[in-house]
PDB file of C-alpha atoms in Angstrom:
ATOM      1  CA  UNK S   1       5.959 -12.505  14.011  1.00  0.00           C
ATOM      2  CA  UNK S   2       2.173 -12.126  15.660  1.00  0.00           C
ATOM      3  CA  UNK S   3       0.836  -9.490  12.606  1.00  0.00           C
ATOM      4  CA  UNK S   4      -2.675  -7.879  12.917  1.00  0.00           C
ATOM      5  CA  UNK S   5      -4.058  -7.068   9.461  1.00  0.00           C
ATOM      6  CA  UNK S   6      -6.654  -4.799   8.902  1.00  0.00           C
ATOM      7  CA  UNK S   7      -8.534  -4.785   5.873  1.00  0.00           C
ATOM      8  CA  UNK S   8      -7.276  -8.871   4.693  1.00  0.00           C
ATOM      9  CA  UNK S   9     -10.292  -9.386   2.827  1.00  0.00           C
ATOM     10  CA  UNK S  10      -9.542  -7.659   0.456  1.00  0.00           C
ATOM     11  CA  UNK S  11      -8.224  -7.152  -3.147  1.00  0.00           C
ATOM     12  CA  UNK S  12      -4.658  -6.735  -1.960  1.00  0.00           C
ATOM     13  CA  UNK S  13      -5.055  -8.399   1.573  1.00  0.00           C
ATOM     14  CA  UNK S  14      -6.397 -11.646   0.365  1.00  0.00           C
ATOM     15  CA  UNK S  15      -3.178 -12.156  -1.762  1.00  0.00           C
ATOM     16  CA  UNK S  16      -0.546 -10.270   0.619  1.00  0.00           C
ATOM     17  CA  UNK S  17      -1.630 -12.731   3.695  1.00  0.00           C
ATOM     18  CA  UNK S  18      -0.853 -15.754   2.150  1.00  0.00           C
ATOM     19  CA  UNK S  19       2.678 -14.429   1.475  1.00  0.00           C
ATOM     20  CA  UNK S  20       3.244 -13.806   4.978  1.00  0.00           C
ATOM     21  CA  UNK S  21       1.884 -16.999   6.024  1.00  0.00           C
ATOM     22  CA  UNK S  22       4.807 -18.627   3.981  1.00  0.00           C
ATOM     23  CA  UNK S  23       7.320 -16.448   5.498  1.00  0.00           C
ATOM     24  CA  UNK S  24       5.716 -18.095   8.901  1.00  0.00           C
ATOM     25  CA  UNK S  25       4.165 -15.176  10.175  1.00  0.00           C
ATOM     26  CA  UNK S  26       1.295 -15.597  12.458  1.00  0.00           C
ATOM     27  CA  UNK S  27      -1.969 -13.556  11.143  1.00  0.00           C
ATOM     28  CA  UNK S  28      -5.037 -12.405  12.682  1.00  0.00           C
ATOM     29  CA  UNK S  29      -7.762 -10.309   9.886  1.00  0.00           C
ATOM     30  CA  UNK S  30      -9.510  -7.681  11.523  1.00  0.00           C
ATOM     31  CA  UNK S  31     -12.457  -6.860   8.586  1.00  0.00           C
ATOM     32  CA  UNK S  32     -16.035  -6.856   8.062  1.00  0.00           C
ATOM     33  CA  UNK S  33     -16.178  -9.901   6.009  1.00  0.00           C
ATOM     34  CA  UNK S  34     -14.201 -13.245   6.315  1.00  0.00           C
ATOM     35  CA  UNK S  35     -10.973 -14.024   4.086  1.00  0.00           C
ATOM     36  CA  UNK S  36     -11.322 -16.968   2.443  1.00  0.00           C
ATOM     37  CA  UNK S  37      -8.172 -18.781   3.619  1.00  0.00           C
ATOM     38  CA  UNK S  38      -8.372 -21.593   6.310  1.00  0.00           C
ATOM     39  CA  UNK S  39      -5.138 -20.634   7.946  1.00  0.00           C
ATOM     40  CA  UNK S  40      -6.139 -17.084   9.141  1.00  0.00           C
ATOM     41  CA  UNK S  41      -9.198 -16.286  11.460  1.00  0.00           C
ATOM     42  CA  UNK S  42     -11.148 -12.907  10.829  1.00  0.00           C
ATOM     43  CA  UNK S  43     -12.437 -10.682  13.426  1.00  0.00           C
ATOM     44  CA  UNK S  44     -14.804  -8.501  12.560  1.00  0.00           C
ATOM     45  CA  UNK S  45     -14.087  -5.417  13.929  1.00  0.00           C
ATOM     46  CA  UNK S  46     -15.084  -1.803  13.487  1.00  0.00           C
ATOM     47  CA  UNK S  47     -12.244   0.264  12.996  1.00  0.00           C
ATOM     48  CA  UNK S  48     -13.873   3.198  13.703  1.00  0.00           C
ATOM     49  CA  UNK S  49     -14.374   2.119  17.478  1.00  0.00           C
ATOM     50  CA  UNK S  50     -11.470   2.898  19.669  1.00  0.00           C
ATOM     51  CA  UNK S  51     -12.317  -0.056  22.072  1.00  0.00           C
ATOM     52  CA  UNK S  52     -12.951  -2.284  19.598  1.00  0.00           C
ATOM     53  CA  UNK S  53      -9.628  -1.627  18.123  1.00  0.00           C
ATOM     54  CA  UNK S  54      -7.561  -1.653  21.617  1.00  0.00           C
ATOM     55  CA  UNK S  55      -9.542  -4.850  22.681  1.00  0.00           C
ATOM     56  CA  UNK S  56      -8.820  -6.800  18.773  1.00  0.00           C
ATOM     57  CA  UNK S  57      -5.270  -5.958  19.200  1.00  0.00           C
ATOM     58  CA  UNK S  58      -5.358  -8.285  22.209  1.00  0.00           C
ATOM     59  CA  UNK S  59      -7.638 -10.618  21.183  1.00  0.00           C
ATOM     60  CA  UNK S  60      -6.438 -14.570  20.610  1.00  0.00           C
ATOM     61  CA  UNK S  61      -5.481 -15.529  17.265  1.00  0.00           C
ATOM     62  CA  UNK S  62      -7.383 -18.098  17.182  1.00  0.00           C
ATOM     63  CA  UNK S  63      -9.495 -20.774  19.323  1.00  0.00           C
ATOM     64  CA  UNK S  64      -6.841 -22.923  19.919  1.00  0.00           C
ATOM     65  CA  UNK S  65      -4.866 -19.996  21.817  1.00  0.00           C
ATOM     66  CA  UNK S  66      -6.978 -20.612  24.469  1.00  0.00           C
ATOM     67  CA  UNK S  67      -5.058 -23.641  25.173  1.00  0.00           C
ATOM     68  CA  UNK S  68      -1.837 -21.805  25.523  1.00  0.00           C
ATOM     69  CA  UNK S  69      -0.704 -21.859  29.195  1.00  0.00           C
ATOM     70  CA  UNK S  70      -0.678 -17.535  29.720  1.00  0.00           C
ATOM     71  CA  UNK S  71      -3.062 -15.119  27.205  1.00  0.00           C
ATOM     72  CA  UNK S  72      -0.283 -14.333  24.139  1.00  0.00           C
ATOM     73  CA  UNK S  73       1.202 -11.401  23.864  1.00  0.00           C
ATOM     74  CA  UNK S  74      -0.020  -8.037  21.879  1.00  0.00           C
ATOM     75  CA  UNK S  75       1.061  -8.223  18.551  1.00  0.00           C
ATOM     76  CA  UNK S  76       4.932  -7.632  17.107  1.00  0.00           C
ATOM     77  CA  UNK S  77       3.058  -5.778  14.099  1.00  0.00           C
ATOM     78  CA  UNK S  78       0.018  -4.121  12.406  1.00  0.00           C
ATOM     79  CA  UNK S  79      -0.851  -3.772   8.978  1.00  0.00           C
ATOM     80  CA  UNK S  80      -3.675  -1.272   8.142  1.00  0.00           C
ATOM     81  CA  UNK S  81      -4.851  -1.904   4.860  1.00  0.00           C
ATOM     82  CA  UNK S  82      -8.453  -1.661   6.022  1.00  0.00           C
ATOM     83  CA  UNK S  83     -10.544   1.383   4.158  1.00  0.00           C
ATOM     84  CA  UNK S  84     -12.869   2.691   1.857  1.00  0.00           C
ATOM     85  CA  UNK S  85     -10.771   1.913  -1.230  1.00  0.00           C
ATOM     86  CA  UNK S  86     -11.803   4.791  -3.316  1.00  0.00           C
ATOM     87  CA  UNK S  87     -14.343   8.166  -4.349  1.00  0.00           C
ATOM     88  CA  UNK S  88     -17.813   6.835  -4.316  1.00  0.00           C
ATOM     89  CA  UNK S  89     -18.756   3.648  -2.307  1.00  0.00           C
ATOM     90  CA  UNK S  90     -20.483   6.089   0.059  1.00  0.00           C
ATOM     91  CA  UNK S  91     -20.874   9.970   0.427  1.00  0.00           C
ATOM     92  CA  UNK S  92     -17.425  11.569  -0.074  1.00  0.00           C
ATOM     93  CA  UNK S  93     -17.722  13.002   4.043  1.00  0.00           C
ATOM     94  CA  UNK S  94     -18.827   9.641   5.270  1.00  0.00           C
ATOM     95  CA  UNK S  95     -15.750   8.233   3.478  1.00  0.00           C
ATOM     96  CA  UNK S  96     -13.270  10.724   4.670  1.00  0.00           C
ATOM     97  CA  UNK S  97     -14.209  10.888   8.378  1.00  0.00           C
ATOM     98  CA  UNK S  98     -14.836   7.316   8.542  1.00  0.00           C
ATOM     99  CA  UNK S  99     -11.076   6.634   6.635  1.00  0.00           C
ATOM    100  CA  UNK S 100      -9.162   8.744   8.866  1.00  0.00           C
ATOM    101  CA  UNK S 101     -10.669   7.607  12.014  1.00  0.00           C
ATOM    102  CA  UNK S 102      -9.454   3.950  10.842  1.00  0.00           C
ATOM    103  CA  UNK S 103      -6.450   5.400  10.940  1.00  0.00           C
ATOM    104  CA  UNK S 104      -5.659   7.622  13.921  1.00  0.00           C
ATOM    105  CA  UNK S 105      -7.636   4.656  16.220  1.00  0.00           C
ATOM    106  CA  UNK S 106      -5.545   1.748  14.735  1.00  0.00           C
ATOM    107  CA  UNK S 107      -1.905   3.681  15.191  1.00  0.00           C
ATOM    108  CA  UNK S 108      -3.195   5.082  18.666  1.00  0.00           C
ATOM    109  CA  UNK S 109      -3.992   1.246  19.533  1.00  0.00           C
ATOM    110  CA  UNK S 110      -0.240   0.337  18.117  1.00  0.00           C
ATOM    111  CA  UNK S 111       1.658   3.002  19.754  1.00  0.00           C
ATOM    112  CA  UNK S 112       0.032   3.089  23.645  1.00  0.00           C
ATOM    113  CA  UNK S 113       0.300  -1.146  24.011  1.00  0.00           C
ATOM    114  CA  UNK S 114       3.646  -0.381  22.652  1.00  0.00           C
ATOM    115  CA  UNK S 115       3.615  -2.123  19.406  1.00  0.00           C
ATOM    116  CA  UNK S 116       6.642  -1.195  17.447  1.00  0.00           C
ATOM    117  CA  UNK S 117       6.193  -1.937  13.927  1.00  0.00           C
ATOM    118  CA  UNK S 118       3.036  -0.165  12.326  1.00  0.00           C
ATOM    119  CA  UNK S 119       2.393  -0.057   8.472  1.00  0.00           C
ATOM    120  CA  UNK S 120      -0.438   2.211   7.256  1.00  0.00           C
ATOM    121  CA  UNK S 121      -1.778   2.073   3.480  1.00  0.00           C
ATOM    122  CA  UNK S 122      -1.525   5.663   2.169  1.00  0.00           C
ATOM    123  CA  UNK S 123      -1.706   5.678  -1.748  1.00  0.00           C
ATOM    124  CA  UNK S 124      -1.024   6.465  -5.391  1.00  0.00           C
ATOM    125  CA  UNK S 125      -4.146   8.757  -5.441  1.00  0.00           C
ATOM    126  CA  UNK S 126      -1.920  11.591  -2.803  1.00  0.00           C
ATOM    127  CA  UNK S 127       0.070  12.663  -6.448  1.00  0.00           C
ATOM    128  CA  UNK S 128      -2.840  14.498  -7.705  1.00  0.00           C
ATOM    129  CA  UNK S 129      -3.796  12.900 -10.940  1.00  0.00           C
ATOM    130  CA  UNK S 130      -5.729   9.594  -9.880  1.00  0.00           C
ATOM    131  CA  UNK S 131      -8.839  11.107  -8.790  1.00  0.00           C
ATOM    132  CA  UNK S 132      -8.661  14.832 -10.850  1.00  0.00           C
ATOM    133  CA  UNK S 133     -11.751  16.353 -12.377  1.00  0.00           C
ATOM    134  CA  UNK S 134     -11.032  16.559 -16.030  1.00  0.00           C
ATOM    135  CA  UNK S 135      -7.373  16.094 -17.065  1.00  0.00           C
ATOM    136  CA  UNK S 136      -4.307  17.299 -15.364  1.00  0.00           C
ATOM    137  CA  UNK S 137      -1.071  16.896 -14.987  1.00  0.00           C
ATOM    138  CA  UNK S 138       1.684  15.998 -12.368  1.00  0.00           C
ATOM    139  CA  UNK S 139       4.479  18.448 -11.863  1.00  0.00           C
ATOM    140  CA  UNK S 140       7.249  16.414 -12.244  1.00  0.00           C
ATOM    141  CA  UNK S 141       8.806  12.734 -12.809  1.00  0.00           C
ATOM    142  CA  UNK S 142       9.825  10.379 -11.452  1.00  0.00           C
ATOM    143  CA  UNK S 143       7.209  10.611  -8.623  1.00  0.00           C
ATOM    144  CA  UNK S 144       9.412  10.160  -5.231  1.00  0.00           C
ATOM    145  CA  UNK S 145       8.327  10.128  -1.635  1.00  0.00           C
ATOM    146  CA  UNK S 146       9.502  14.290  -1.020  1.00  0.00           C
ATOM    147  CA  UNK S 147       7.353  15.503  -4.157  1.00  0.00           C
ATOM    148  CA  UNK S 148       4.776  18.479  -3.168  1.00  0.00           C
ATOM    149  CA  UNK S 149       1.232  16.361  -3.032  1.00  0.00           C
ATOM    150  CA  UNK S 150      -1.684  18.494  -3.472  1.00  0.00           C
ATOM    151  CA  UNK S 151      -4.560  16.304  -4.383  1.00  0.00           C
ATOM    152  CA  UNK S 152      -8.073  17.935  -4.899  1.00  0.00           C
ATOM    153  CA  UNK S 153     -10.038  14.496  -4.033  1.00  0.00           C
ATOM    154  CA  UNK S 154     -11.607  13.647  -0.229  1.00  0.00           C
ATOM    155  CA  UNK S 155      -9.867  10.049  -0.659  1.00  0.00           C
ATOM    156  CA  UNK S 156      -6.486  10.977  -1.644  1.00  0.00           C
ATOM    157  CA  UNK S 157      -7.006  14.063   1.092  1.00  0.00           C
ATOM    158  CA  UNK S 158      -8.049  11.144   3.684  1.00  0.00           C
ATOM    159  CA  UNK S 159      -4.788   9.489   2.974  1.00  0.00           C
ATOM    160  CA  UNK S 160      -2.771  12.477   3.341  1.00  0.00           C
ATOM    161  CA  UNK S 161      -4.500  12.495   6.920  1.00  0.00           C
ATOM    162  CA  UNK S 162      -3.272   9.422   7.229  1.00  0.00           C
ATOM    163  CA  UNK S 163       0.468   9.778   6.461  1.00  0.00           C
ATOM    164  CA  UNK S 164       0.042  12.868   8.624  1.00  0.00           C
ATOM    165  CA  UNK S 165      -1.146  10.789  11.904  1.00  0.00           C
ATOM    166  CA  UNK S 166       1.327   8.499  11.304  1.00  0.00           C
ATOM    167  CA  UNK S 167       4.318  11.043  11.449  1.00  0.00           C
ATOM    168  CA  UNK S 168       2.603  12.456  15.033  1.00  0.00           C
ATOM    169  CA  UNK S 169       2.668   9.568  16.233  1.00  0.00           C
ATOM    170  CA  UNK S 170       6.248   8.443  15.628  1.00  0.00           C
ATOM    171  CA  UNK S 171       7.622  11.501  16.778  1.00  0.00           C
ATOM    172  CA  UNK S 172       5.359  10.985  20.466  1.00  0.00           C
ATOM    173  CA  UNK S 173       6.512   7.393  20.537  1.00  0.00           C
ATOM    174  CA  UNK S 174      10.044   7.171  19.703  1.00  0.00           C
ATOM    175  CA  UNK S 175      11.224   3.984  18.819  1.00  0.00           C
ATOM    176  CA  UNK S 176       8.282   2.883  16.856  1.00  0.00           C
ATOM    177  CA  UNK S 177       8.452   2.634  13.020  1.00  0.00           C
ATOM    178  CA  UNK S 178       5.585   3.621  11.287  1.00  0.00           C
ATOM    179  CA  UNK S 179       5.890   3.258   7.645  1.00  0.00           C
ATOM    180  CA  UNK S 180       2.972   4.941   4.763  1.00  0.00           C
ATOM    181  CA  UNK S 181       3.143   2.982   1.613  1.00  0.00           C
ATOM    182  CA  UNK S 182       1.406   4.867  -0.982  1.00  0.00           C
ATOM    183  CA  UNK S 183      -0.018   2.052  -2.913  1.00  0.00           C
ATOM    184  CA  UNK S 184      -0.022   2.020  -6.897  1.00  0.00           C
ATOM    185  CA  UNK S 185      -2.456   0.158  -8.855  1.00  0.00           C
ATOM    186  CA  UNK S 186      -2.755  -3.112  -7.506  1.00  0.00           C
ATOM    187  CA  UNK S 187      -2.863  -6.110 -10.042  1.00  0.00           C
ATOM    188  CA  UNK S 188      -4.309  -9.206  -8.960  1.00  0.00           C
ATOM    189  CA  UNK S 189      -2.362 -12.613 -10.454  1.00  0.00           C
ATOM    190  CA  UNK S 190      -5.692 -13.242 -13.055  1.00  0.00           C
ATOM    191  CA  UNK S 191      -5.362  -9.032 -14.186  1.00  0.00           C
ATOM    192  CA  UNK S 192      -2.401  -9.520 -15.971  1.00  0.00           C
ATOM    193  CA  UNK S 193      -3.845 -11.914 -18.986  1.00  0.00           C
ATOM    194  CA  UNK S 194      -7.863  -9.597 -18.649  1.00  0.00           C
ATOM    195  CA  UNK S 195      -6.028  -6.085 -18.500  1.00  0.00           C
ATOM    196  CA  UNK S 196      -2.517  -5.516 -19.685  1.00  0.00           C
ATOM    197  CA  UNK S 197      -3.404  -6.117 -23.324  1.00  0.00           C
ATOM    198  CA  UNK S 198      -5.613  -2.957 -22.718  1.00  0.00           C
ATOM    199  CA  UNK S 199      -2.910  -0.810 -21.073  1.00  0.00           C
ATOM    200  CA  UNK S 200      -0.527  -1.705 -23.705  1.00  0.00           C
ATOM    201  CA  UNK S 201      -2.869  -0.937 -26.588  1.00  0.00           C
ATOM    202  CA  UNK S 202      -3.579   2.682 -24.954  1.00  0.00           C
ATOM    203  CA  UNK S 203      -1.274   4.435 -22.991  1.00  0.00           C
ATOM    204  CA  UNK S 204      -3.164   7.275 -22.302  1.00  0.00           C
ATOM    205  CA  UNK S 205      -5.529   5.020 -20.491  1.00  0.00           C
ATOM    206  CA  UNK S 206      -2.315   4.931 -17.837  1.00  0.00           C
ATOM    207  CA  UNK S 207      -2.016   8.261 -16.994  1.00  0.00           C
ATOM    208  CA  UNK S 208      -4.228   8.797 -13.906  1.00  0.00           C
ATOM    209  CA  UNK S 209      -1.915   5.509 -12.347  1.00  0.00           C
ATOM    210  CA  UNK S 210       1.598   6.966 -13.374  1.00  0.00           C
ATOM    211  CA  UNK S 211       2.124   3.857 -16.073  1.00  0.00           C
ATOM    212  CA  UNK S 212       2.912   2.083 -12.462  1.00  0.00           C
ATOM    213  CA  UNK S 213       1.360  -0.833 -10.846  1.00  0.00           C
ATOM    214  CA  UNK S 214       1.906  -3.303  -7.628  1.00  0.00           C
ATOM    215  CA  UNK S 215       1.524  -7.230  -7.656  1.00  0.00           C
ATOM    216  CA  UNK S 216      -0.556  -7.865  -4.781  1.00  0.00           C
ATOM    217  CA  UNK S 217       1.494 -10.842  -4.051  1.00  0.00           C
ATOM    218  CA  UNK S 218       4.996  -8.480  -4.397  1.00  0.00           C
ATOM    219  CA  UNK S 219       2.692  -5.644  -1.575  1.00  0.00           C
ATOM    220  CA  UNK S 220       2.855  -9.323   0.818  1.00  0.00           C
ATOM    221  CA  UNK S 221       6.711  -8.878   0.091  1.00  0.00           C
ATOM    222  CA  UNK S 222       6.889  -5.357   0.858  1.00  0.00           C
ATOM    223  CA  UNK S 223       5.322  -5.376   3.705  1.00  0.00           C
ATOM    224  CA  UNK S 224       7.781  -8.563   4.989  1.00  0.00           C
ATOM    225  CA  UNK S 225      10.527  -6.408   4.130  1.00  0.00           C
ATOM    226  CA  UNK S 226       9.529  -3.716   6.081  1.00  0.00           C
ATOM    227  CA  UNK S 227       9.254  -5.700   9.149  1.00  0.00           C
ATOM    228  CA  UNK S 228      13.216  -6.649   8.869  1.00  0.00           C
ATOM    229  CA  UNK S 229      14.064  -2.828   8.344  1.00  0.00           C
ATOM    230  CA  UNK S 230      13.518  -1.100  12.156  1.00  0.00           C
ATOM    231  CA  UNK S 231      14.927   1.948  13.370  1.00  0.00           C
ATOM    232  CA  UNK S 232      13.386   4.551  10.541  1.00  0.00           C
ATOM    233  CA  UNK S 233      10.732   5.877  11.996  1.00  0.00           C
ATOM    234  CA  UNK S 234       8.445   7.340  10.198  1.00  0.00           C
ATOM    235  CA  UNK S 235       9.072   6.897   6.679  1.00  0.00           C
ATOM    236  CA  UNK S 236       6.827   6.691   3.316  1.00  0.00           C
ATOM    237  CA  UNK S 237       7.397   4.670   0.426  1.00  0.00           C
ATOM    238  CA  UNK S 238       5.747   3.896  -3.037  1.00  0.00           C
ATOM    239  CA  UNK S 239       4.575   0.952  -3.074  1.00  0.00           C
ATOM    240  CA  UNK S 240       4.889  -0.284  -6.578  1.00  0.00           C
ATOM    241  CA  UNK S 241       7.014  -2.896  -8.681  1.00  0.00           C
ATOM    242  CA  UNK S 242      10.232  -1.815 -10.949  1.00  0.00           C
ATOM    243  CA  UNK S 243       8.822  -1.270 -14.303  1.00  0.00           C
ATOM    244  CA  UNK S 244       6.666   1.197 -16.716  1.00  0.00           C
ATOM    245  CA  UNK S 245       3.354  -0.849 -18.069  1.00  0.00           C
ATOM    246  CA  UNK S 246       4.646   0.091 -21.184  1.00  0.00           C
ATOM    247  CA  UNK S 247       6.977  -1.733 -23.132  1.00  0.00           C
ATOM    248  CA  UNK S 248       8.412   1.472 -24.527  1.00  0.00           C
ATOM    249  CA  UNK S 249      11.120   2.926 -22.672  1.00  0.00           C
ATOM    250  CA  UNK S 250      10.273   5.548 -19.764  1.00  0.00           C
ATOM    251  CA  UNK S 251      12.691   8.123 -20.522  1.00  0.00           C
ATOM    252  CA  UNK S 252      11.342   8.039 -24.620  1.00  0.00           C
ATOM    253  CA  UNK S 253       7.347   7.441 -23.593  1.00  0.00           C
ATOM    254  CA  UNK S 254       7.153  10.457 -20.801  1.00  0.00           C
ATOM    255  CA  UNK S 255       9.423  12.816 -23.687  1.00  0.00           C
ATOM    256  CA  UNK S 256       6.487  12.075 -25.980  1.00  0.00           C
ATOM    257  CA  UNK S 257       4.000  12.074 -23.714  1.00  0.00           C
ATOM    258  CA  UNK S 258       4.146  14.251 -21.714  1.00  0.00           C
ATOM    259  CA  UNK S 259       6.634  17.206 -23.425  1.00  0.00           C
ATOM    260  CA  UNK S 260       6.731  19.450 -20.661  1.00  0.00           C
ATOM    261  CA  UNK S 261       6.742  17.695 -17.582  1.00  0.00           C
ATOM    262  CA  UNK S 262      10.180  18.443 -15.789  1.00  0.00           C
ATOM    263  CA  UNK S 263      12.109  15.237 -15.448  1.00  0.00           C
ATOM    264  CA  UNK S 264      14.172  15.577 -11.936  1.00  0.00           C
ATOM    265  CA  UNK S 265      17.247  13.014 -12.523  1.00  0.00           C
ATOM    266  CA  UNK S 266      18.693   9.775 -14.827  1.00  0.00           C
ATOM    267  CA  UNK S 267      15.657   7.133 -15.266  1.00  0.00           C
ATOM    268  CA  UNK S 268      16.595   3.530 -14.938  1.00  0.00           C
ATOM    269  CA  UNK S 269      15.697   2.130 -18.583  1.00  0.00           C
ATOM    270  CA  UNK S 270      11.835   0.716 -17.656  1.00  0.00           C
ATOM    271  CA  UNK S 271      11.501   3.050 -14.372  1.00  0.00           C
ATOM    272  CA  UNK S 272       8.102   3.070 -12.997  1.00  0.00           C
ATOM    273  CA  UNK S 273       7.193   6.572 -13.244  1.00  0.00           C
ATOM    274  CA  UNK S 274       6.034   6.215  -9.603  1.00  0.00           C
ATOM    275  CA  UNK S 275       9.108   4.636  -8.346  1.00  0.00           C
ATOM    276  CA  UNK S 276       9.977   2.687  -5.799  1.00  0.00           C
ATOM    277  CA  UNK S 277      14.327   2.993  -5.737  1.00  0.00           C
ATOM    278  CA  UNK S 278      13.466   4.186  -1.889  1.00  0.00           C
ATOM    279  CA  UNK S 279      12.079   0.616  -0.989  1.00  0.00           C
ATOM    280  CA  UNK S 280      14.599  -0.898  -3.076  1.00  0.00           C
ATOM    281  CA  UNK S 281      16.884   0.294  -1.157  1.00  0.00           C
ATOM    282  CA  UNK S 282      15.937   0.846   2.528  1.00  0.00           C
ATOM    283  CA  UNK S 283      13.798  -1.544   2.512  1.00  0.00           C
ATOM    284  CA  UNK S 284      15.506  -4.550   0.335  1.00  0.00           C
ATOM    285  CA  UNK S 285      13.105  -5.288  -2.010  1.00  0.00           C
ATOM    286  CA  UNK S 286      13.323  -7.001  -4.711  1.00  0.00           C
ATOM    287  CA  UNK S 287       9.930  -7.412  -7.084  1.00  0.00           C
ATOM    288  CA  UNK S 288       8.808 -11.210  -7.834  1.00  0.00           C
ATOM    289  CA  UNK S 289       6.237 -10.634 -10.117  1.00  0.00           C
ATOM    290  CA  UNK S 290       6.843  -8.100 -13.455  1.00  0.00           C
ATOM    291  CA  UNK S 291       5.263  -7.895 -15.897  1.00  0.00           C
ATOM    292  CA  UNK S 292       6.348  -8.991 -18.282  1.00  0.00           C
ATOM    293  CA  UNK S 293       6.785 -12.508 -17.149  1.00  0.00           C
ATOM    294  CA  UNK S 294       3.076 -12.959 -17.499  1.00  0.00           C
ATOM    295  CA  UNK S 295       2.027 -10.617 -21.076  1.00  0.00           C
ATOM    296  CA  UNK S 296       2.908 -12.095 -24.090  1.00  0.00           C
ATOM    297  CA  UNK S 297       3.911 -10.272 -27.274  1.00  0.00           C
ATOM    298  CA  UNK S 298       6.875  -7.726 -27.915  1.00  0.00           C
TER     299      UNK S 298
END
């Protein structure tokens, strides 16, 4: 497939690229800064210009497109990972507005050249706890895709906004899949031996990411899987891997921990307390990277 990305440069692009690269995808990075991979050309583009969206989304691929006999086609996909990634890399309006125009002008670009397959990065943050002032708790577990989001944050808001667009958008253009994957923590391959000995030594530490994390190699899966899976609409999905960062068992840790938190159904032995049993199983994923496989100790 010909896949726009939005945002590749970064912390989760740079690693999710490559995986679609092996799964011979064709990529063009639309970002601010280049990605440091030979096989992908960047084009820096500013989201938050309609025309410069409309006009990336038909640009070449590349400089050797221009040898092609006919201009190639608009893309079969767009992934919009592009955004400020969090509270406090600028002023919390300029962040908002400039967050959810990324949005509405990249899935308004999709939909009217009649791209079918759109995914949008929504996130962890939309559960309430990530971004809190002071401590506070979520209502229930595990944290599924229908729970009642009411995040007090202008980031988490902004992705609400997003997820939001998204659905409007699906409905106006039937036939086109848009899918919001509310992103957990994502773990770079090097985090694993530099941070999980921290988690593990202090759960608390966990809370505000729900004891939940995504392999930015496994959010390259996810995304791959999405593009076999058509005909949803608009759907959202946690994007995280199977397990708990705990080795303790989720049902036992969140009794403990968290006493009075309503538990909704059966946990799988290691859930993730923001679960992702909806991709699993719409989507066919299957995680590549726990854990566990990289952590040493018991």
């Amino acid at each position: 497939m010909r896949i726009v990305f939005t945002g590749g440069s970064g912390k989760a692009g740079k690693h999710a690229i490559p995986y679609l690269l092996a799964q011979g995808h064709q990529v063009l990075n639309l970002d601010l800064v280049p990605l440091d991979n030979p096989s992908v050309y960047t084009l820096k583009t500013d989201l938050t210009d309609s025309g410069q969206v409309f006009n990336a989304f038909t640009s070449h691929f590349n400089m050797s497109e221009y040898y092609l006999p006919h201009p190639p086609p608009v893309p079969d996909a767009v992934v919009h990972f592009a955004a400020y990634a969090r509270n406090l890399l600028v002023p919390d309006s300029e962040m908002f507005a400039s967050n959810v125009k990324q949005t509405y002008n990249v899935i308004e670009a999709a939909c009217k050249l009649g791209i079918k397959k759109v995914i949008i990065a929504s996130s962890e943050t939309v559960y309430g706890v990530c971004f809190t002032q002071g401590d506070s708790d979520y209502h229930s577990f595990p944290l599924e895709e229908d729970y009642d989001c009411d995040p007090e944050d202008s980031y988490a808001t902004s992705k609400l906004c997003g997820e939001r667009i998204a659905r409007s958008f699906a409905r106006r253009f039937k036939g086109t899949d848009i899918y919001a994957f509310r992103i957990g923590n994502v773990i770079e391959p090097h985090e694993y031996a530099l941070n999980f000995p921290k988690y593990l030594a202090d759960p608390p530490s966990r809370k505000r990411n729900a004891w939940s994390y995504i392999d930015a190699r496994d959010l390259g899966k996810l995304c791959h899987c999405a593009f076999l899976k058509s005909g949803l609409g608009f759907q959202v999905f946690n994007a995280t891997n199977n397990t708990i960062t705990l080795r303790e068992k989720t049902k036992d840790f969140l009794a403990r921990e968290c006493p009075n938190i309503h538990i909704t159904r059966e946990l799988e032995e290691y859930e993730a307390p923001l679960t992702n049993i909806k991709a699993r199983k719409l989507l066919a994923f299957e995680e590549e990277h726990n854990w566990r496989d990289y952590v040493k100790g018991e």
